[in-house]
Amino acid sequence: MKLRDKVTIITGGNRGIGLATAKLFIENGARVAITGRDENAGRAALESLHDAIFIQGDVTQNADCERIVNETVRAFGRLDILFNNAGIILRNRNVEATTEEEWDATFDTNVKSIFLMSRAALPHLRKTGESAIINTSSYVGLVGFPGLAAYAASKGAVVNLTRAMALDHARENIRVNCICPGSVETDMIHAAWKLYGNTAEAARVWAAKHPLNRIAAPDEIARLVLFLASAESSFITGAAIPIDGGITAG
Ligand code: NDP
């Protein structure tokens, strides 16, 4: 029980990496609020989560972020951990092929949401005397990748926002770290494979990009988030941790 009674918000918790993390956190004693825009996915997710709540909301909107934090604190009485995980990706877009709306949507979802959610959460996180924020970047936040201009820029911003926040809040014992996953088998990656028509072949090509010659399961990412949220990582703050099957080692 690494997170006994720790109250946690997981954005993008209704599927994928966020949902896998919610399950593992609950197994480890946490009390969890998951969020997302899709109410049906939220309700379906709750069926596999013991004693969690779903708060529908769009994390690009400040009013929603404040409501998510307030409803969580009202339900559970405190807030210890914020996992800023919601994200979107637009593929096959170099700078010329990216519209201004796509650029803004990518940054609003992947970066501004972290600013808005963290700003709303910090007054509560500060009260606990020992709390953690974990942000989801990507290996593409550490290295470039063709066709992902807005996404790569946004995930790079997540890495440096994490560092800046870690320094701002270290003296309050609020640790801020980010994870930089390689490819993970979620809806996001299945959508990418579909773009290439032959899903089986795309899956093989995707696996081969990683030195371990496979992509990750969401559970494997969740275990790193658990480590960063728990006292086991008590001296780690401001870190951007690759969890990418070796892809950024080369
Ligand atoms: P999914 O597409 O499965 O999940 C994305 C989640 O983000 C959903 O829960 C979605 O919920 C939520 N979300 C998106 N936009 C918003 C919004 N405006 N407001 C609230 N919630 C939103 O993807 P993953 O689980 O794979 O991705 C999770 C994170 O991991 C993302 O930040 C992604 O960039 C990152 N990542 C993923 C990798 C992968 O290979 N899968 C690799 C590296 C990083 P809803 O649609 O209901 O709003």
PDB file of C-alpha atoms and ligand atoms in Angstrom:
ATOM      1  CA  MET A   1       0.000   0.000   0.000  1.00  0.00           C
ATOM      2  CA  LYS A   2       2.304   2.745  -1.227  1.00  0.00           C
ATOM      3  CA  LEU A   3      -0.397   5.421  -1.388  1.00  0.00           C
ATOM      4  CA  ARG A   4      -2.678   4.679   1.539  1.00  0.00           C
ATOM      5  CA  ASP A   5      -5.471   7.330   1.659  1.00  0.00           C
ATOM      6  CA  LYS A   6      -3.609   9.626  -0.753  1.00  0.00           C
ATOM      7  CA  VAL A   7      -6.177  11.614  -2.695  1.00  0.00           C
ATOM      8  CA  THR A   8      -5.314  11.785  -6.376  1.00  0.00           C
ATOM      9  CA  ILE A   9      -6.631  13.482  -9.495  1.00  0.00           C
ATOM     10  CA  ILE A  10      -5.819  11.752 -12.781  1.00  0.00           C
ATOM     11  CA  THR A  11      -6.623  13.787 -15.891  1.00  0.00           C
ATOM     12  CA  GLY A  12      -7.333  11.646 -18.926  1.00  0.00           C
ATOM     13  CA  GLY A  13      -8.220   8.885 -16.474  1.00  0.00           C
ATOM     14  CA  ASN A  14     -11.139   7.440 -18.390  1.00  0.00           C
ATOM     15  CA  ARG A  15      -8.912   5.281 -20.639  1.00  0.00           C
ATOM     16  CA  GLY A  16      -5.353   4.419 -21.649  1.00  0.00           C
ATOM     17  CA  ILE A  17      -2.412   5.267 -19.405  1.00  0.00           C
ATOM     18  CA  GLY A  18      -4.608   7.278 -17.043  1.00  0.00           C
ATOM     19  CA  LEU A  19      -7.023   4.413 -16.419  1.00  0.00           C
ATOM     20  CA  ALA A  20      -4.206   1.894 -15.867  1.00  0.00           C
ATOM     21  CA  THR A  21      -2.692   4.324 -13.362  1.00  0.00           C
ATOM     22  CA  ALA A  22      -6.025   4.782 -11.579  1.00  0.00           C
ATOM     23  CA  LYS A  23      -6.292   0.995 -11.133  1.00  0.00           C
ATOM     24  CA  LEU A  24      -2.770   0.663  -9.745  1.00  0.00           C
ATOM     25  CA  PHE A  25      -3.186   3.659  -7.436  1.00  0.00           C
ATOM     26  CA  ILE A  26      -6.405   2.223  -5.996  1.00  0.00           C
ATOM     27  CA  GLU A  27      -4.698  -1.157  -5.456  1.00  0.00           C
ATOM     28  CA  ASN A  28      -2.119   0.818  -3.500  1.00  0.00           C
ATOM     29  CA  GLY A  29      -4.675   2.472  -1.240  1.00  0.00           C
ATOM     30  CA  ALA A  30      -5.234   5.812  -3.035  1.00  0.00           C
ATOM     31  CA  ARG A  31      -8.582   7.555  -3.329  1.00  0.00           C
ATOM     32  CA  VAL A  32      -8.911   8.564  -6.966  1.00  0.00           C
ATOM     33  CA  ALA A  33     -10.836  11.078  -9.080  1.00  0.00           C
ATOM     34  CA  ILE A  34     -10.539  10.469 -12.801  1.00  0.00           C
ATOM     35  CA  THR A  35     -11.429  13.077 -15.418  1.00  0.00           C
ATOM     36  CA  GLY A  36     -12.085  13.308 -19.151  1.00  0.00           C
ATOM     37  CA  ARG A  37     -14.575  14.888 -21.523  1.00  0.00           C
ATOM     38  CA  ASP A  38     -16.302  11.650 -22.519  1.00  0.00           C
ATOM     39  CA  GLU A  39     -18.926  10.843 -19.895  1.00  0.00           C
ATOM     40  CA  ASN A  40     -19.633   7.341 -21.283  1.00  0.00           C
ATOM     41  CA  ALA A  41     -15.964   6.400 -21.144  1.00  0.00           C
ATOM     42  CA  GLY A  42     -15.852   7.820 -17.630  1.00  0.00           C
ATOM     43  CA  ARG A  43     -18.808   5.718 -16.498  1.00  0.00           C
ATOM     44  CA  ALA A  44     -17.340   2.601 -18.143  1.00  0.00           C
ATOM     45  CA  ALA A  45     -13.998   3.232 -16.439  1.00  0.00           C
ATOM     46  CA  LEU A  46     -15.645   3.473 -13.023  1.00  0.00           C
ATOM     47  CA  GLU A  47     -16.917  -0.094 -13.415  1.00  0.00           C
ATOM     48  CA  SER A  48     -13.331  -1.320 -13.175  1.00  0.00           C
ATOM     49  CA  LEU A  49     -12.332   1.046 -10.347  1.00  0.00           C
ATOM     50  CA  HIS A  50     -13.203   0.472  -6.706  1.00  0.00           C
ATOM     51  CA  ASP A  51     -14.554   3.533  -4.918  1.00  0.00           C
ATOM     52  CA  ALA A  52     -13.343   6.118  -7.480  1.00  0.00           C
ATOM     53  CA  ILE A  53     -15.230   9.120  -8.847  1.00  0.00           C
ATOM     54  CA  PHE A  54     -15.423  10.472 -12.391  1.00  0.00           C
ATOM     55  CA  ILE A  55     -15.569  14.220 -12.921  1.00  0.00           C
ATOM     56  CA  GLN A  56     -16.439  15.201 -16.473  1.00  0.00           C
ATOM     57  CA  GLY A  57     -14.471  18.184 -17.709  1.00  0.00           C
ATOM     58  CA  ASP A  58     -12.308  19.755 -20.386  1.00  0.00           C
ATOM     59  CA  VAL A  59      -8.843  20.498 -19.016  1.00  0.00           C
ATOM     60  CA  THR A  60      -8.262  23.260 -21.556  1.00  0.00           C
ATOM     61  CA  GLN A  61     -10.907  25.303 -19.683  1.00  0.00           C
ATOM     62  CA  ASN A  62      -9.997  27.049 -16.441  1.00  0.00           C
ATOM     63  CA  ALA A  63     -13.504  26.827 -14.988  1.00  0.00           C
ATOM     64  CA  ASP A  64     -13.513  23.048 -15.517  1.00  0.00           C
ATOM     65  CA  CYS A  65     -10.074  22.669 -13.925  1.00  0.00           C
ATOM     66  CA  GLU A  66     -11.140  24.629 -10.836  1.00  0.00           C
ATOM     67  CA  ARG A  67     -14.348  22.582 -10.606  1.00  0.00           C
ATOM     68  CA  ILE A  68     -12.435  19.272 -10.932  1.00  0.00           C
ATOM     69  CA  VAL A  69     -10.152  20.242  -8.053  1.00  0.00           C
ATOM     70  CA  ASN A  70     -12.979  21.587  -5.876  1.00  0.00           C
ATOM     71  CA  GLU A  71     -15.204  18.540  -6.430  1.00  0.00           C
ATOM     72  CA  THR A  72     -12.326  16.196  -5.582  1.00  0.00           C
ATOM     73  CA  VAL A  73     -11.558  18.026  -2.355  1.00  0.00           C
ATOM     74  CA  ARG A  74     -15.265  18.110  -1.487  1.00  0.00           C
ATOM     75  CA  ALA A  75     -15.543  14.347  -2.078  1.00  0.00           C
ATOM     76  CA  PHE A  76     -12.347  13.204  -0.344  1.00  0.00           C
ATOM     77  CA  GLY A  77     -11.420  16.076   1.985  1.00  0.00           C
ATOM     78  CA  ARG A  78      -7.906  16.789   0.703  1.00  0.00           C
ATOM     79  CA  LEU A  79      -5.590  16.504  -2.303  1.00  0.00           C
ATOM     80  CA  ASP A  80      -2.163  14.828  -2.289  1.00  0.00           C
ATOM     81  CA  ILE A  81      -1.315  13.898  -5.879  1.00  0.00           C
ATOM     82  CA  LEU A  82      -2.039  15.400  -9.302  1.00  0.00           C
ATOM     83  CA  PHE A  83      -1.320  13.339 -12.418  1.00  0.00           C
ATOM     84  CA  ASN A  84      -1.538  15.701 -15.412  1.00  0.00           C
ATOM     85  CA  ASN A  85      -1.894  13.081 -18.108  1.00  0.00           C
ATOM     86  CA  ALA A  86      -4.552  14.234 -20.625  1.00  0.00           C
ATOM     87  CA  GLY A  87      -3.152  14.707 -24.098  1.00  0.00           C
ATOM     88  CA  ILE A  88      -3.819  14.686 -27.823  1.00  0.00           C
ATOM     89  CA  ILE A  89      -1.617  14.064 -30.839  1.00  0.00           C
ATOM     90  CA  LEU A  90      -1.867  15.172 -34.470  1.00  0.00           C
ATOM     91  CA  ARG A  91       0.207  13.018 -36.766  1.00  0.00           C
ATOM     92  CA  ASN A  92       1.715  13.670 -40.176  1.00  0.00           C
ATOM     93  CA  ARG A  93       1.939  17.377 -39.495  1.00  0.00           C
ATOM     94  CA  ASN A  94       5.129  19.274 -40.089  1.00  0.00           C
ATOM     95  CA  VAL A  95       4.972  23.024 -39.484  1.00  0.00           C
ATOM     96  CA  GLU A  96       3.607  23.799 -42.962  1.00  0.00           C
ATOM     97  CA  ALA A  97       0.834  21.214 -42.677  1.00  0.00           C
ATOM     98  CA  THR A  98      -0.300  22.356 -39.228  1.00  0.00           C
ATOM     99  CA  THR A  99      -3.189  24.794 -38.949  1.00  0.00           C
ATOM    100  CA  GLU A 100      -3.208  27.476 -36.282  1.00  0.00           C
ATOM    101  CA  GLU A 101      -6.236  25.779 -34.688  1.00  0.00           C
ATOM    102  CA  GLU A 102      -4.384  22.445 -34.524  1.00  0.00           C
ATOM    103  CA  TRP A 103      -1.341  24.114 -32.985  1.00  0.00           C
ATOM    104  CA  ASP A 104      -3.463  25.859 -30.354  1.00  0.00           C
ATOM    105  CA  ALA A 105      -5.491  22.723 -29.562  1.00  0.00           C
ATOM    106  CA  THR A 106      -2.283  20.730 -29.075  1.00  0.00           C
ATOM    107  CA  PHE A 107      -0.735  23.295 -26.743  1.00  0.00           C
ATOM    108  CA  ASP A 108      -3.993  23.948 -24.877  1.00  0.00           C
ATOM    109  CA  THR A 109      -4.494  20.240 -24.186  1.00  0.00           C
ATOM    110  CA  ASN A 110      -0.924  19.141 -23.581  1.00  0.00           C
ATOM    111  CA  VAL A 111       0.591  22.193 -21.870  1.00  0.00           C
ATOM    112  CA  LYS A 112      -1.954  24.807 -20.804  1.00  0.00           C
ATOM    113  CA  SER A 113      -3.977  22.106 -19.030  1.00  0.00           C
ATOM    114  CA  ILE A 114      -0.991  21.409 -16.763  1.00  0.00           C
ATOM    115  CA  PHE A 115      -0.737  25.104 -15.915  1.00  0.00           C
ATOM    116  CA  LEU A 116      -4.481  25.378 -15.212  1.00  0.00           C
ATOM    117  CA  MET A 117      -4.828  22.138 -13.236  1.00  0.00           C
ATOM    118  CA  SER A 118      -1.662  22.763 -11.209  1.00  0.00           C
ATOM    119  CA  ARG A 119      -2.656  26.353 -10.436  1.00  0.00           C
ATOM    120  CA  ALA A 120      -6.011  25.153  -9.116  1.00  0.00           C
ATOM    121  CA  ALA A 121      -4.468  22.236  -7.186  1.00  0.00           C
ATOM    122  CA  LEU A 122      -1.458  23.905  -5.554  1.00  0.00           C
ATOM    123  CA  PRO A 123      -3.291  25.561  -2.626  1.00  0.00           C
ATOM    124  CA  HIS A 124      -4.552  22.103  -1.623  1.00  0.00           C
ATOM    125  CA  LEU A 125      -1.315  20.222  -2.357  1.00  0.00           C
ATOM    126  CA  ARG A 126       0.565  22.740  -0.189  1.00  0.00           C
ATOM    127  CA  LYS A 127      -1.596  21.936   2.832  1.00  0.00           C
ATOM    128  CA  THR A 128      -0.501  18.292   3.007  1.00  0.00           C
ATOM    129  CA  GLY A 129       3.197  19.071   3.600  1.00  0.00           C
ATOM    130  CA  GLU A 130       4.227  16.266   1.232  1.00  0.00           C
ATOM    131  CA  SER A 131       2.687  16.032  -2.231  1.00  0.00           C
ATOM    132  CA  ALA A 132       3.476  15.234  -5.841  1.00  0.00           C
ATOM    133  CA  ILE A 133       2.637  16.391  -9.340  1.00  0.00           C
ATOM    134  CA  ILE A 134       3.435  14.066 -12.221  1.00  0.00           C
ATOM    135  CA  ASN A 135       3.130  15.354 -15.777  1.00  0.00           C
ATOM    136  CA  THR A 136       2.970  13.210 -18.906  1.00  0.00           C
ATOM    137  CA  SER A 137       5.473  14.261 -21.546  1.00  0.00           C
ATOM    138  CA  SER A 138       6.769  11.782 -24.156  1.00  0.00           C
ATOM    139  CA  TYR A 139      10.077  10.547 -25.528  1.00  0.00           C
ATOM    140  CA  VAL A 140       9.201  13.048 -28.265  1.00  0.00           C
ATOM    141  CA  GLY A 141       9.621  15.738 -25.586  1.00  0.00           C
ATOM    142  CA  LEU A 142      13.303  14.755 -25.399  1.00  0.00           C
ATOM    143  CA  VAL A 143      14.180  14.198 -29.073  1.00  0.00           C
ATOM    144  CA  GLY A 144      12.713  15.338 -32.377  1.00  0.00           C
ATOM    145  CA  PHE A 145      10.466  13.170 -34.498  1.00  0.00           C
ATOM    146  CA  PRO A 146       9.293  13.827 -38.069  1.00  0.00           C
ATOM    147  CA  GLY A 147       5.676  14.794 -38.665  1.00  0.00           C
ATOM    148  CA  LEU A 148       4.936  15.724 -35.057  1.00  0.00           C
ATOM    149  CA  ALA A 149       5.888  19.424 -34.947  1.00  0.00           C
ATOM    150  CA  ALA A 150       3.184  20.703 -32.594  1.00  0.00           C
ATOM    151  CA  TYR A 151       3.142  17.539 -30.459  1.00  0.00           C
ATOM    152  CA  ALA A 152       6.924  17.423 -30.045  1.00  0.00           C
ATOM    153  CA  ALA A 153       7.025  21.138 -29.186  1.00  0.00           C
ATOM    154  CA  SER A 154       4.237  20.706 -26.637  1.00  0.00           C
ATOM    155  CA  LYS A 155       5.875  17.700 -24.974  1.00  0.00           C
ATOM    156  CA  GLY A 156       9.217  19.535 -24.848  1.00  0.00           C
ATOM    157  CA  ALA A 157       7.375  22.360 -23.099  1.00  0.00           C
ATOM    158  CA  VAL A 158       6.029  19.857 -20.568  1.00  0.00           C
ATOM    159  CA  VAL A 159       9.594  18.824 -19.686  1.00  0.00           C
ATOM    160  CA  ASN A 160      10.711  22.385 -18.966  1.00  0.00           C
ATOM    161  CA  LEU A 161       7.463  23.389 -17.267  1.00  0.00           C
ATOM    162  CA  THR A 162       8.068  20.410 -14.973  1.00  0.00           C
ATOM    163  CA  ARG A 163      11.553  21.636 -14.115  1.00  0.00           C
ATOM    164  CA  ALA A 164      10.358  25.204 -13.488  1.00  0.00           C
ATOM    165  CA  MET A 165       7.529  24.016 -11.240  1.00  0.00           C
ATOM    166  CA  ALA A 166       9.852  21.667  -9.372  1.00  0.00           C
ATOM    167  CA  LEU A 167      12.118  24.586  -8.471  1.00  0.00           C
ATOM    168  CA  ASP A 168       9.215  26.869  -7.569  1.00  0.00           C
ATOM    169  CA  HIS A 169       7.684  24.386  -5.144  1.00  0.00           C
ATOM    170  CA  ALA A 170      10.610  22.350  -3.795  1.00  0.00           C
ATOM    171  CA  ARG A 171      10.689  24.259  -0.500  1.00  0.00           C
ATOM    172  CA  GLU A 172       7.059  23.344   0.033  1.00  0.00           C
ATOM    173  CA  ASN A 173       7.925  19.668  -0.428  1.00  0.00           C
ATOM    174  CA  ILE A 174       5.751  19.510  -3.521  1.00  0.00           C
ATOM    175  CA  ARG A 175       7.724  17.301  -5.897  1.00  0.00           C
ATOM    176  CA  VAL A 176       7.130  17.769  -9.617  1.00  0.00           C
ATOM    177  CA  ASN A 177       8.355  15.223 -12.173  1.00  0.00           C
ATOM    178  CA  CYS A 178       7.441  14.094 -15.646  1.00  0.00           C
ATOM    179  CA  ILE A 179       7.386  10.809 -17.502  1.00  0.00           C
ATOM    180  CA  CYS A 180       8.550  10.456 -21.094  1.00  0.00           C
ATOM    181  CA  PRO A 181       7.008   7.276 -22.499  1.00  0.00           C
ATOM    182  CA  GLY A 182       7.827   5.576 -25.757  1.00  0.00           C
ATOM    183  CA  SER A 183       4.891   4.048 -27.617  1.00  0.00           C
ATOM    184  CA  VAL A 184       2.204   2.597 -25.370  1.00  0.00           C
ATOM    185  CA  GLU A 185      -0.643   0.370 -26.479  1.00  0.00           C
ATOM    186  CA  THR A 186      -3.669   2.640 -26.030  1.00  0.00           C
ATOM    187  CA  ASP A 187      -6.332   4.159 -28.302  1.00  0.00           C
ATOM    188  CA  MET A 188      -3.762   6.803 -29.257  1.00  0.00           C
ATOM    189  CA  ILE A 189      -1.398   4.264 -30.796  1.00  0.00           C
ATOM    190  CA  HIS A 190      -4.181   2.206 -32.400  1.00  0.00           C
ATOM    191  CA  ALA A 191      -5.322   5.387 -34.181  1.00  0.00           C
ATOM    192  CA  ALA A 192      -1.761   5.836 -35.486  1.00  0.00           C
ATOM    193  CA  TRP A 193      -1.613   2.281 -36.810  1.00  0.00           C
ATOM    194  CA  LYS A 194      -4.923   2.804 -38.621  1.00  0.00           C
ATOM    195  CA  LEU A 195      -3.394   5.728 -40.486  1.00  0.00           C
ATOM    196  CA  TYR A 196      -1.010   3.217 -42.047  1.00  0.00           C
ATOM    197  CA  GLY A 197      -3.821   0.901 -43.148  1.00  0.00           C
ATOM    198  CA  ASN A 198      -2.131  -2.374 -42.329  1.00  0.00           C
ATOM    199  CA  THR A 199      -2.417  -2.471 -38.578  1.00  0.00           C
ATOM    200  CA  ALA A 200      -0.365  -5.631 -38.088  1.00  0.00           C
ATOM    201  CA  GLU A 201       2.479  -4.286 -40.195  1.00  0.00           C
ATOM    202  CA  ALA A 202       2.310  -0.878 -38.477  1.00  0.00           C
ATOM    203  CA  ALA A 203       2.447  -2.610 -35.093  1.00  0.00           C
ATOM    204  CA  ARG A 204       5.588  -4.467 -36.182  1.00  0.00           C
ATOM    205  CA  VAL A 205       7.230  -1.277 -37.469  1.00  0.00           C
ATOM    206  CA  TRP A 206       6.313   0.585 -34.260  1.00  0.00           C
ATOM    207  CA  ALA A 207       7.765  -2.171 -32.092  1.00  0.00           C
ATOM    208  CA  ALA A 208      10.986  -2.196 -34.104  1.00  0.00           C
ATOM    209  CA  LYS A 209      11.571   1.523 -33.410  1.00  0.00           C
ATOM    210  CA  HIS A 210      12.198   0.581 -29.782  1.00  0.00           C
ATOM    211  CA  PRO A 211      15.453  -1.218 -28.949  1.00  0.00           C
ATOM    212  CA  LEU A 212      13.453  -3.640 -26.761  1.00  0.00           C
ATOM    213  CA  ASN A 213      11.519  -4.422 -29.978  1.00  0.00           C
ATOM    214  CA  ARG A 214       8.074  -3.926 -28.507  1.00  0.00           C
ATOM    215  CA  ILE A 215       5.838  -1.156 -27.282  1.00  0.00           C
ATOM    216  CA  ALA A 216       4.775  -0.747 -23.658  1.00  0.00           C
ATOM    217  CA  ALA A 217       1.634  -1.889 -21.906  1.00  0.00           C
ATOM    218  CA  PRO A 218      -0.159   0.910 -20.014  1.00  0.00           C
ATOM    219  CA  ASP A 219       0.557  -0.914 -16.713  1.00  0.00           C
ATOM    220  CA  GLU A 220       4.289  -0.509 -17.248  1.00  0.00           C
ATOM    221  CA  ILE A 221       3.864   3.266 -17.432  1.00  0.00           C
ATOM    222  CA  ALA A 222       1.532   3.252 -14.426  1.00  0.00           C
ATOM    223  CA  ARG A 223       4.261   1.637 -12.301  1.00  0.00           C
ATOM    224  CA  LEU A 224       6.589   4.593 -12.937  1.00  0.00           C
ATOM    225  CA  VAL A 225       3.826   7.045 -12.054  1.00  0.00           C
ATOM    226  CA  LEU A 226       3.244   5.116  -8.811  1.00  0.00           C
ATOM    227  CA  PHE A 227       6.943   5.339  -7.989  1.00  0.00           C
ATOM    228  CA  LEU A 228       7.003   9.106  -8.620  1.00  0.00           C
ATOM    229  CA  ALA A 229       3.847   9.640  -6.560  1.00  0.00           C
ATOM    230  CA  SER A 230       5.036   7.572  -3.585  1.00  0.00           C
ATOM    231  CA  ALA A 231       7.615   8.133  -0.859  1.00  0.00           C
ATOM    232  CA  GLU A 232       9.923   5.721  -2.707  1.00  0.00           C
ATOM    233  CA  SER A 233      10.936   8.671  -4.905  1.00  0.00           C
ATOM    234  CA  SER A 234      11.158  11.152  -2.020  1.00  0.00           C
ATOM    235  CA  PHE A 235      14.423  12.787  -3.245  1.00  0.00           C
ATOM    236  CA  ILE A 236      13.406  13.056  -6.907  1.00  0.00           C
ATOM    237  CA  THR A 237      12.053  16.334  -8.223  1.00  0.00           C
ATOM    238  CA  GLY A 238      12.418  18.133 -11.542  1.00  0.00           C
ATOM    239  CA  ALA A 239      13.199  14.893 -13.363  1.00  0.00           C
ATOM    240  CA  ALA A 240      12.072  13.930 -16.856  1.00  0.00           C
ATOM    241  CA  ILE A 241      12.256  10.145 -16.872  1.00  0.00           C
ATOM    242  CA  PRO A 242      12.339   8.221 -20.158  1.00  0.00           C
ATOM    243  CA  ILE A 243      10.316   5.003 -20.103  1.00  0.00           C
ATOM    244  CA  ASP A 244      10.736   4.151 -23.732  1.00  0.00           C
ATOM    245  CA  GLY A 245      12.273   0.729 -24.305  1.00  0.00           C
ATOM    246  CA  GLY A 246      15.612   2.419 -24.977  1.00  0.00           C
ATOM    247  CA  ILE A 247      14.470   4.632 -27.853  1.00  0.00           C
ATOM    248  CA  THR A 248      16.211   7.791 -26.546  1.00  0.00           C
ATOM    249  CA  ALA A 249      19.379   5.940 -25.559  1.00  0.00           C
ATOM    250  CA  GLY A 250      20.683   5.961 -29.115  1.00  0.00           C
TER     251      GLY A 250
HETATM  252  P1  NDP B   1      -5.616   8.099 -24.996  1.00  0.00           P
HETATM  253  O1  NDP B   1      -5.948   8.752 -26.294  1.00  0.00           O
HETATM  254  O2  NDP B   1      -6.019   6.698 -24.726  1.00  0.00           O
HETATM  255  O3  NDP B   1      -6.156   9.004 -23.787  1.00  0.00           O
HETATM  256  C1  NDP B   1      -6.079  10.388 -23.806  1.00  0.00           C
HETATM  257  C2  NDP B   1      -6.808  10.885 -22.584  1.00  0.00           C
HETATM  258  O4  NDP B   1      -6.773  12.325 -22.540  1.00  0.00           O
HETATM  259  C3  NDP B   1      -8.274  10.479 -22.585  1.00  0.00           C
HETATM  260  O5  NDP B   1      -8.649  10.104 -21.290  1.00  0.00           O
HETATM  261  C4  NDP B   1      -8.975  11.762 -23.008  1.00  0.00           C
HETATM  262  O6  NDP B   1     -10.293  11.782 -22.499  1.00  0.00           O
HETATM  263  C5  NDP B   1      -8.087  12.814 -22.330  1.00  0.00           C
HETATM  264  N1  NDP B   1      -8.227  14.143 -22.924  1.00  0.00           N
HETATM  265  C6  NDP B   1      -7.822  14.555 -24.160  1.00  0.00           C
HETATM  266  N2  NDP B   1      -8.158  15.846 -24.353  1.00  0.00           N
HETATM  267  C7  NDP B   1      -8.769  16.259 -23.208  1.00  0.00           C
HETATM  268  C8  NDP B   1      -9.363  17.477 -22.777  1.00  0.00           C
HETATM  269  N3  NDP B   1      -9.367  18.596 -23.541  1.00  0.00           N
HETATM  270  N4  NDP B   1      -9.920  17.539 -21.542  1.00  0.00           N
HETATM  271  C9  NDP B   1      -9.923  16.446 -20.741  1.00  0.00           C
HETATM  272  N5  NDP B   1      -9.370  15.277 -21.083  1.00  0.00           N
HETATM  273  C10 NDP B   1      -8.815  15.174 -22.299  1.00  0.00           C
HETATM  274  O7  NDP B   1      -4.062   8.276 -24.867  1.00  0.00           O
HETATM  275  P2  NDP B   1      -2.934   7.702 -23.894  1.00  0.00           P
HETATM  276  O8  NDP B   1      -3.496   7.085 -22.686  1.00  0.00           O
HETATM  277  O9  NDP B   1      -2.013   6.959 -24.746  1.00  0.00           O
HETATM  278  O10 NDP B   1      -2.221   9.091 -23.552  1.00  0.00           O
HETATM  279  C11 NDP B   1      -2.106   9.627 -22.256  1.00  0.00           C
HETATM  280  C12 NDP B   1      -0.947  10.592 -22.272  1.00  0.00           C
HETATM  281  O11 NDP B   1       0.243   9.888 -22.611  1.00  0.00           O
HETATM  282  C13 NDP B   1      -1.061  11.720 -23.302  1.00  0.00           C
HETATM  283  O12 NDP B   1      -0.589  12.909 -22.723  1.00  0.00           O
HETATM  284  C14 NDP B   1      -0.141  11.266 -24.419  1.00  0.00           C
HETATM  285  O13 NDP B   1       0.352  12.342 -25.177  1.00  0.00           O
HETATM  286  C15 NDP B   1       0.941  10.583 -23.628  1.00  0.00           C
HETATM  287  N6  NDP B   1       1.760   9.625 -24.369  1.00  0.00           N
HETATM  288  C16 NDP B   1       1.186   8.549 -24.992  1.00  0.00           C
HETATM  289  C17 NDP B   1       1.977   7.662 -25.689  1.00  0.00           C
HETATM  290  C18 NDP B   1       1.406   6.481 -26.410  1.00  0.00           C
HETATM  291  O14 NDP B   1       2.132   5.869 -27.218  1.00  0.00           O
HETATM  292  N7  NDP B   1       0.171   6.078 -26.168  1.00  0.00           N
HETATM  293  C19 NDP B   1       3.435   7.850 -25.770  1.00  0.00           C
HETATM  294  C20 NDP B   1       3.936   8.988 -25.048  1.00  0.00           C
HETATM  295  C21 NDP B   1       3.105   9.841 -24.386  1.00  0.00           C
HETATM  296  P3  NDP B   1     -11.555  12.394 -23.343  1.00  0.00           P
HETATM  297  O15 NDP B   1     -11.303  12.114 -24.787  1.00  0.00           O
HETATM  298  O16 NDP B   1     -12.748  11.729 -22.740  1.00  0.00           O
HETATM  299  O17 NDP B   1     -11.516  13.860 -23.023  1.00  0.00           O
END
